[in-house]
């Protein structure tokens, strides 16, 4: 079935990638354009009146939530978000879909399948309750940690989160590796992850979370096994297959 969609995304390479992958999965889908910010997205949505909008939640000036609040043209909304830790439950309760950055292939396939069915029904959901839920969630989780207390022997050190190269699970504790030190946090890594900014810290293995700013190269051995080289640490880090999709855009 023929449908029309708008992509609203301020990161150009993400928009180009999403457009190409949608073309492969849904050739009949017409992309009416790409908006670079919320104000432009709202203008294009009202002017072009597409069936679907892929909206980044966090955009310059006007967020994706602001766009939905002001939008008069009814259409199917797919939110693109980095806020996986707290927004998923709100999305699940609504008749709308979401994609967590970086978007995994299988997840995008499921979204396309859902959109095809929704377009056939020609019914756009009421998103007012969802927007309110997301705003509450974002307000409650806006404060990501900026510093972390870690021990080096008997000494307690306050470490800026930007100094961290990566975190690694160590039973009930978490090892913190900076450029020149290996410290210990008395917290399991699964409890630490929700406190980290998901745009800066990427989980690459069940027990490893890396500072994305530290990634120098991602190298494949030909069998699909990825290894990361960091800027400020000599060791390499292995990426499990479950997280290999994070590096398709690199």
mmCIF file of C-alpha atoms in Angstrom:
data_model
loop_
_atom_site.group_PDB
_atom_site.id
_atom_site.type_symbol
_atom_site.label_atom_id
_atom_site.label_comp_id
_atom_site.label_asym_id
_atom_site.label_seq_id
_atom_site.Cartn_x
_atom_site.Cartn_y
_atom_site.Cartn_z
ATOM 1 C CA UNK A 1 0.000 0.000 0.000
ATOM 2 C CA UNK A 2 1.301 3.463 -0.932
ATOM 3 C CA UNK A 3 2.068 5.821 1.962
ATOM 4 C CA UNK A 4 3.936 9.083 2.495
ATOM 5 C CA UNK A 5 6.330 9.917 5.332
ATOM 6 C CA UNK A 6 8.415 12.763 6.727
ATOM 7 C CA UNK A 7 11.695 12.266 8.601
ATOM 8 C CA UNK A 8 12.585 14.854 11.260
ATOM 9 C CA UNK A 9 16.187 14.390 12.406
ATOM 10 C CA UNK A 10 18.888 16.983 13.111
ATOM 11 C CA UNK A 11 21.775 14.535 12.594
ATOM 12 C CA UNK A 12 22.200 14.382 8.808
ATOM 13 C CA UNK A 13 23.933 10.985 8.680
ATOM 14 C CA UNK A 14 21.189 9.400 10.813
ATOM 15 C CA UNK A 15 18.487 10.809 8.514
ATOM 16 C CA UNK A 16 20.287 9.565 5.388
ATOM 17 C CA UNK A 17 20.735 6.108 6.915
ATOM 18 C CA UNK A 18 17.094 5.851 8.013
ATOM 19 C CA UNK A 19 15.868 6.979 4.602
ATOM 20 C CA UNK A 20 17.992 4.371 2.797
ATOM 21 C CA UNK A 21 16.908 1.551 5.100
ATOM 22 C CA UNK A 22 13.238 2.485 4.777
ATOM 23 C CA UNK A 23 13.606 2.456 0.979
ATOM 24 C CA UNK A 24 14.948 -1.095 1.146
ATOM 25 C CA UNK A 25 12.261 -2.350 3.537
ATOM 26 C CA UNK A 26 9.297 -0.447 2.086
ATOM 27 C CA UNK A 27 9.981 0.588 -1.545
ATOM 28 C CA UNK A 28 6.460 1.989 -1.990
ATOM 29 C CA UNK A 29 6.902 4.449 0.889
ATOM 30 C CA UNK A 30 7.371 7.995 -0.406
ATOM 31 C CA UNK A 31 9.624 10.192 1.745
ATOM 32 C CA UNK A 32 8.260 13.701 1.275
ATOM 33 C CA UNK A 33 11.311 15.275 2.892
ATOM 34 C CA UNK A 34 13.723 15.532 5.811
ATOM 35 C CA UNK A 35 13.279 18.252 8.439
ATOM 36 C CA UNK A 36 16.342 19.381 10.368
ATOM 37 C CA UNK A 37 14.560 20.756 13.442
ATOM 38 C CA UNK A 38 11.204 20.746 15.176
ATOM 39 C CA UNK A 39 9.890 23.992 13.706
ATOM 40 C CA UNK A 40 10.674 22.837 10.181
ATOM 41 C CA UNK A 41 9.075 19.455 10.920
ATOM 42 C CA UNK A 42 5.832 21.070 12.093
ATOM 43 C CA UNK A 43 5.725 23.296 9.015
ATOM 44 C CA UNK A 44 6.336 20.386 6.637
ATOM 45 C CA UNK A 45 3.809 18.131 8.378
ATOM 46 C CA UNK A 46 1.045 20.711 8.077
ATOM 47 C CA UNK A 47 1.966 21.576 4.475
ATOM 48 C CA UNK A 48 2.646 18.099 3.042
ATOM 49 C CA UNK A 49 0.205 16.141 5.253
ATOM 50 C CA UNK A 50 2.059 12.793 5.170
ATOM 51 C CA UNK A 51 0.632 9.575 6.593
ATOM 52 C CA UNK A 52 3.655 8.964 8.851
ATOM 53 C CA UNK A 53 6.212 11.074 10.698
ATOM 54 C CA UNK A 54 9.517 9.798 12.074
ATOM 55 C CA UNK A 55 10.260 12.346 14.801
ATOM 56 C CA UNK A 56 13.480 12.631 16.758
ATOM 57 C CA UNK A 57 12.484 13.523 20.322
ATOM 58 C CA UNK A 58 15.507 15.742 20.954
ATOM 59 C CA UNK A 59 15.873 18.404 18.236
ATOM 60 C CA UNK A 60 17.077 22.036 18.269
ATOM 61 C CA UNK A 61 14.505 24.603 19.315
ATOM 62 C CA UNK A 62 11.357 22.516 19.310
ATOM 63 C CA UNK A 63 11.408 18.882 20.427
ATOM 64 C CA UNK A 64 9.488 16.050 18.813
ATOM 65 C CA UNK A 65 7.061 16.203 21.740
ATOM 66 C CA UNK A 66 6.485 19.908 21.099
ATOM 67 C CA UNK A 67 5.759 19.112 17.457
ATOM 68 C CA UNK A 68 3.110 16.527 18.374
ATOM 69 C CA UNK A 69 1.479 18.908 20.870
ATOM 70 C CA UNK A 70 1.032 21.559 18.176
ATOM 71 C CA UNK A 71 0.331 19.261 15.245
ATOM 72 C CA UNK A 72 -3.188 19.586 13.774
ATOM 73 C CA UNK A 73 -2.718 17.145 10.896
ATOM 74 C CA UNK A 74 -3.447 13.606 12.153
ATOM 75 C CA UNK A 75 -0.761 11.123 11.197
ATOM 76 C CA UNK A 76 1.053 8.072 12.513
ATOM 77 C CA UNK A 77 4.008 9.024 14.705
ATOM 78 C CA UNK A 78 7.185 7.018 15.181
ATOM 79 C CA UNK A 79 9.386 8.613 17.825
ATOM 80 C CA UNK A 80 13.145 8.183 17.434
ATOM 81 C CA UNK A 81 14.790 8.388 20.834
ATOM 82 C CA UNK A 82 17.961 7.766 22.796
ATOM 83 C CA UNK A 83 15.981 7.543 26.039
ATOM 84 C CA UNK A 84 15.483 3.791 26.094
ATOM 85 C CA UNK A 85 15.811 3.373 29.856
ATOM 86 C CA UNK A 86 12.675 5.270 30.827
ATOM 87 C CA UNK A 87 10.533 5.955 27.753
ATOM 88 C CA UNK A 88 9.827 2.439 26.516
ATOM 89 C CA UNK A 89 6.988 1.743 28.946
ATOM 90 C CA UNK A 90 5.195 4.923 27.908
ATOM 91 C CA UNK A 91 5.530 3.991 24.237
ATOM 92 C CA UNK A 92 4.305 0.458 24.844
ATOM 93 C CA UNK A 93 1.068 1.757 26.339
ATOM 94 C CA UNK A 94 0.220 3.882 23.304
ATOM 95 C CA UNK A 95 -0.898 3.141 19.751
ATOM 96 C CA UNK A 96 2.375 4.442 18.397
ATOM 97 C CA UNK A 97 5.815 3.037 17.711
ATOM 98 C CA UNK A 98 9.318 4.084 18.694
ATOM 99 C CA UNK A 99 12.892 3.456 17.586
ATOM 100 C CA UNK A 100 15.866 3.640 19.926
ATOM 101 C CA UNK A 101 19.081 5.087 18.523
ATOM 102 C CA UNK A 102 21.080 3.568 16.982
ATOM 103 C CA UNK A 103 18.249 1.744 15.238
ATOM 104 C CA UNK A 104 18.661 -2.032 14.954
ATOM 105 C CA UNK A 105 17.675 -3.753 11.683
ATOM 106 C CA UNK A 106 15.177 -6.167 13.244
ATOM 107 C CA UNK A 107 13.511 -3.377 15.213
ATOM 108 C CA UNK A 108 13.067 -1.275 12.077
ATOM 109 C CA UNK A 109 11.527 -4.250 10.253
ATOM 110 C CA UNK A 110 8.937 -4.637 13.011
ATOM 111 C CA UNK A 111 8.165 -0.924 12.880
ATOM 112 C CA UNK A 112 7.607 -1.052 9.121
ATOM 113 C CA UNK A 113 5.279 -4.045 9.514
ATOM 114 C CA UNK A 114 3.247 -2.206 12.155
ATOM 115 C CA UNK A 115 3.058 0.928 10.041
ATOM 116 C CA UNK A 116 1.818 -0.995 6.999
ATOM 117 C CA UNK A 117 -1.063 -2.366 9.072
ATOM 118 C CA UNK A 118 -1.821 1.002 10.650
ATOM 119 C CA UNK A 119 -1.908 2.759 7.263
ATOM 120 C CA UNK A 120 -4.494 0.237 6.065
ATOM 121 C CA UNK A 121 -6.737 1.113 9.004
ATOM 122 C CA UNK A 122 -6.291 4.852 8.350
ATOM 123 C CA UNK A 123 -6.686 5.727 12.033
ATOM 124 C CA UNK A 124 -4.186 8.037 13.739
ATOM 125 C CA UNK A 125 -3.960 7.649 17.539
ATOM 126 C CA UNK A 126 -4.581 10.354 20.113
ATOM 127 C CA UNK A 127 -1.079 11.106 21.389
ATOM 128 C CA UNK A 128 -1.896 13.598 24.144
ATOM 129 C CA UNK A 129 -1.591 11.027 26.951
ATOM 130 C CA UNK A 130 1.680 9.678 25.529
ATOM 131 C CA UNK A 131 3.247 13.124 25.280
ATOM 132 C CA UNK A 132 2.321 13.865 28.889
ATOM 133 C CA UNK A 133 3.822 10.540 30.036
ATOM 134 C CA UNK A 134 7.047 11.148 28.139
ATOM 135 C CA UNK A 135 7.423 14.675 29.466
ATOM 136 C CA UNK A 136 7.024 13.390 33.025
ATOM 137 C CA UNK A 137 9.553 10.637 32.357
ATOM 138 C CA UNK A 138 12.064 12.997 30.782
ATOM 139 C CA UNK A 139 11.747 15.392 33.704
ATOM 140 C CA UNK A 140 12.313 12.612 36.204
ATOM 141 C CA UNK A 141 15.362 11.259 34.397
ATOM 142 C CA UNK A 142 16.954 14.400 33.019
ATOM 143 C CA UNK A 143 19.713 14.373 35.642
ATOM 144 C CA UNK A 144 22.327 11.915 34.423
ATOM 145 C CA UNK A 145 25.351 11.497 36.664
ATOM 146 C CA UNK A 146 28.285 13.809 35.964
ATOM 147 C CA UNK A 147 30.657 12.413 38.605
ATOM 148 C CA UNK A 148 31.226 8.972 40.025
ATOM 149 C CA UNK A 149 32.781 7.904 43.340
ATOM 150 C CA UNK A 150 35.325 5.146 42.748
ATOM 151 C CA UNK A 151 37.947 3.578 44.996
ATOM 152 C CA UNK A 152 41.603 2.941 44.303
ATOM 153 C CA UNK A 153 42.788 0.742 47.145
ATOM 154 C CA UNK A 154 41.864 2.581 50.336
ATOM 155 C CA UNK A 155 41.507 5.916 48.548
ATOM 156 C CA UNK A 156 38.147 7.262 47.354
ATOM 157 C CA UNK A 157 38.365 9.322 44.200
ATOM 158 C CA UNK A 158 35.753 11.540 42.553
ATOM 159 C CA UNK A 159 35.946 10.920 38.792
ATOM 160 C CA UNK A 160 34.332 13.071 36.113
ATOM 161 C CA UNK A 161 32.180 10.910 33.876
ATOM 162 C CA UNK A 162 34.016 12.331 30.842
ATOM 163 C CA UNK A 163 37.287 10.857 32.155
ATOM 164 C CA UNK A 164 35.917 7.319 31.951
ATOM 165 C CA UNK A 165 37.096 5.254 28.981
ATOM 166 C CA UNK A 166 34.870 2.300 29.778
ATOM 167 C CA UNK A 167 33.112 0.385 32.531
ATOM 168 C CA UNK A 168 33.430 -3.376 32.981
ATOM 169 C CA UNK A 169 31.481 -5.748 35.205
ATOM 170 C CA UNK A 170 33.353 -7.301 38.133
ATOM 171 C CA UNK A 171 30.813 -9.515 39.924
ATOM 172 C CA UNK A 172 28.870 -7.257 42.327
ATOM 173 C CA UNK A 173 31.142 -4.335 41.494
ATOM 174 C CA UNK A 174 32.089 -2.372 38.381
ATOM 175 C CA UNK A 175 35.613 -1.587 37.231
ATOM 176 C CA UNK A 176 36.161 1.963 35.971
ATOM 177 C CA UNK A 177 39.028 2.458 33.534
ATOM 178 C CA UNK A 178 40.265 5.959 32.868
ATOM 179 C CA UNK A 179 43.295 7.000 30.846
ATOM 180 C CA UNK A 180 45.707 6.342 33.698
ATOM 181 C CA UNK A 181 43.835 4.372 36.360
ATOM 182 C CA UNK A 182 41.701 1.331 37.127
ATOM 183 C CA UNK A 183 39.230 1.968 39.916
ATOM 184 C CA UNK A 184 36.288 0.172 41.494
ATOM 185 C CA UNK A 185 32.666 1.241 41.929
ATOM 186 C CA UNK A 186 30.633 -0.590 44.550
ATOM 187 C CA UNK A 187 27.656 -1.044 42.238
ATOM 188 C CA UNK A 188 26.743 -3.741 39.670
ATOM 189 C CA UNK A 189 26.965 -2.549 36.111
ATOM 190 C CA UNK A 190 23.250 -3.210 35.506
ATOM 191 C CA UNK A 191 22.440 -0.615 38.198
ATOM 192 C CA UNK A 192 24.977 1.841 36.823
ATOM 193 C CA UNK A 193 23.784 1.772 33.188
ATOM 194 C CA UNK A 194 20.459 3.627 33.751
ATOM 195 C CA UNK A 195 22.399 6.461 35.410
ATOM 196 C CA UNK A 196 24.564 7.025 32.309
ATOM 197 C CA UNK A 197 23.758 9.162 29.274
ATOM 198 C CA UNK A 198 22.926 6.597 26.534
ATOM 199 C CA UNK A 199 24.135 8.972 23.833
ATOM 200 C CA UNK A 200 27.616 9.017 25.372
ATOM 201 C CA UNK A 201 27.910 5.538 26.905
ATOM 202 C CA UNK A 202 27.195 2.527 24.698
ATOM 203 C CA UNK A 203 26.782 -0.991 25.987
ATOM 204 C CA UNK A 204 28.857 -3.232 23.707
ATOM 205 C CA UNK A 205 28.728 -6.435 25.732
ATOM 206 C CA UNK A 206 26.683 -7.764 28.624
ATOM 207 C CA UNK A 207 29.425 -6.628 30.985
ATOM 208 C CA UNK A 208 31.036 -3.715 29.110
ATOM 209 C CA UNK A 209 29.945 -0.107 28.541
ATOM 210 C CA UNK A 210 32.228 2.186 26.537
ATOM 211 C CA UNK A 211 32.468 5.961 26.325
ATOM 212 C CA UNK A 212 31.588 6.566 22.655
ATOM 213 C CA UNK A 213 33.942 9.558 22.585
ATOM 214 C CA UNK A 214 36.805 7.156 23.269
ATOM 215 C CA UNK A 215 36.162 4.946 20.232
ATOM 216 C CA UNK A 216 38.923 5.375 17.660
ATOM 217 C CA UNK A 217 38.198 2.455 15.316
ATOM 218 C CA UNK A 218 35.861 -0.539 15.033
ATOM 219 C CA UNK A 219 37.495 -3.417 13.165
ATOM 220 C CA UNK A 220 35.834 -6.600 11.881
ATOM 221 C CA UNK A 221 37.749 -9.860 11.524
ATOM 222 C CA UNK A 222 35.636 -10.968 8.554
ATOM 223 C CA UNK A 223 33.480 -13.344 10.601
ATOM 224 C CA UNK A 224 31.373 -10.562 12.064
ATOM 225 C CA UNK A 225 33.440 -10.165 15.256
ATOM 226 C CA UNK A 226 34.092 -6.503 16.019
ATOM 227 C CA UNK A 227 36.957 -5.110 18.083
ATOM 228 C CA UNK A 228 37.249 -1.527 19.298
ATOM 229 C CA UNK A 229 40.449 0.473 19.643
ATOM 230 C CA UNK A 230 40.249 3.341 22.132
ATOM 231 C CA UNK A 231 41.990 6.699 22.172
ATOM 232 C CA UNK A 232 43.374 6.605 25.697
ATOM 233 C CA UNK A 233 43.649 2.886 26.579
ATOM 234 C CA UNK A 234 46.060 0.307 25.084
ATOM 235 C CA UNK A 235 43.713 -2.711 25.303
ATOM 236 C CA UNK A 236 41.074 -3.542 22.685
ATOM 237 C CA UNK A 237 37.425 -4.232 23.509
ATOM 238 C CA UNK A 238 35.294 -6.972 21.965
ATOM 239 C CA UNK A 239 31.776 -6.165 20.762
ATOM 240 C CA UNK A 240 29.203 -8.917 21.099
ATOM 241 C CA UNK A 241 26.957 -9.681 18.115
ATOM 242 C CA UNK A 242 23.949 -8.287 19.978
ATOM 243 C CA UNK A 243 25.478 -4.807 19.866
ATOM 244 C CA UNK A 244 27.246 -4.925 16.464
ATOM 245 C CA UNK A 245 24.491 -2.764 14.914
ATOM 246 C CA UNK A 246 25.805 0.223 16.884
ATOM 247 C CA UNK A 247 28.755 0.513 14.516
ATOM 248 C CA UNK A 248 27.109 0.184 11.113
ATOM 249 C CA UNK A 249 27.140 3.964 10.697
ATOM 250 C CA UNK A 250 30.799 4.390 11.647
#
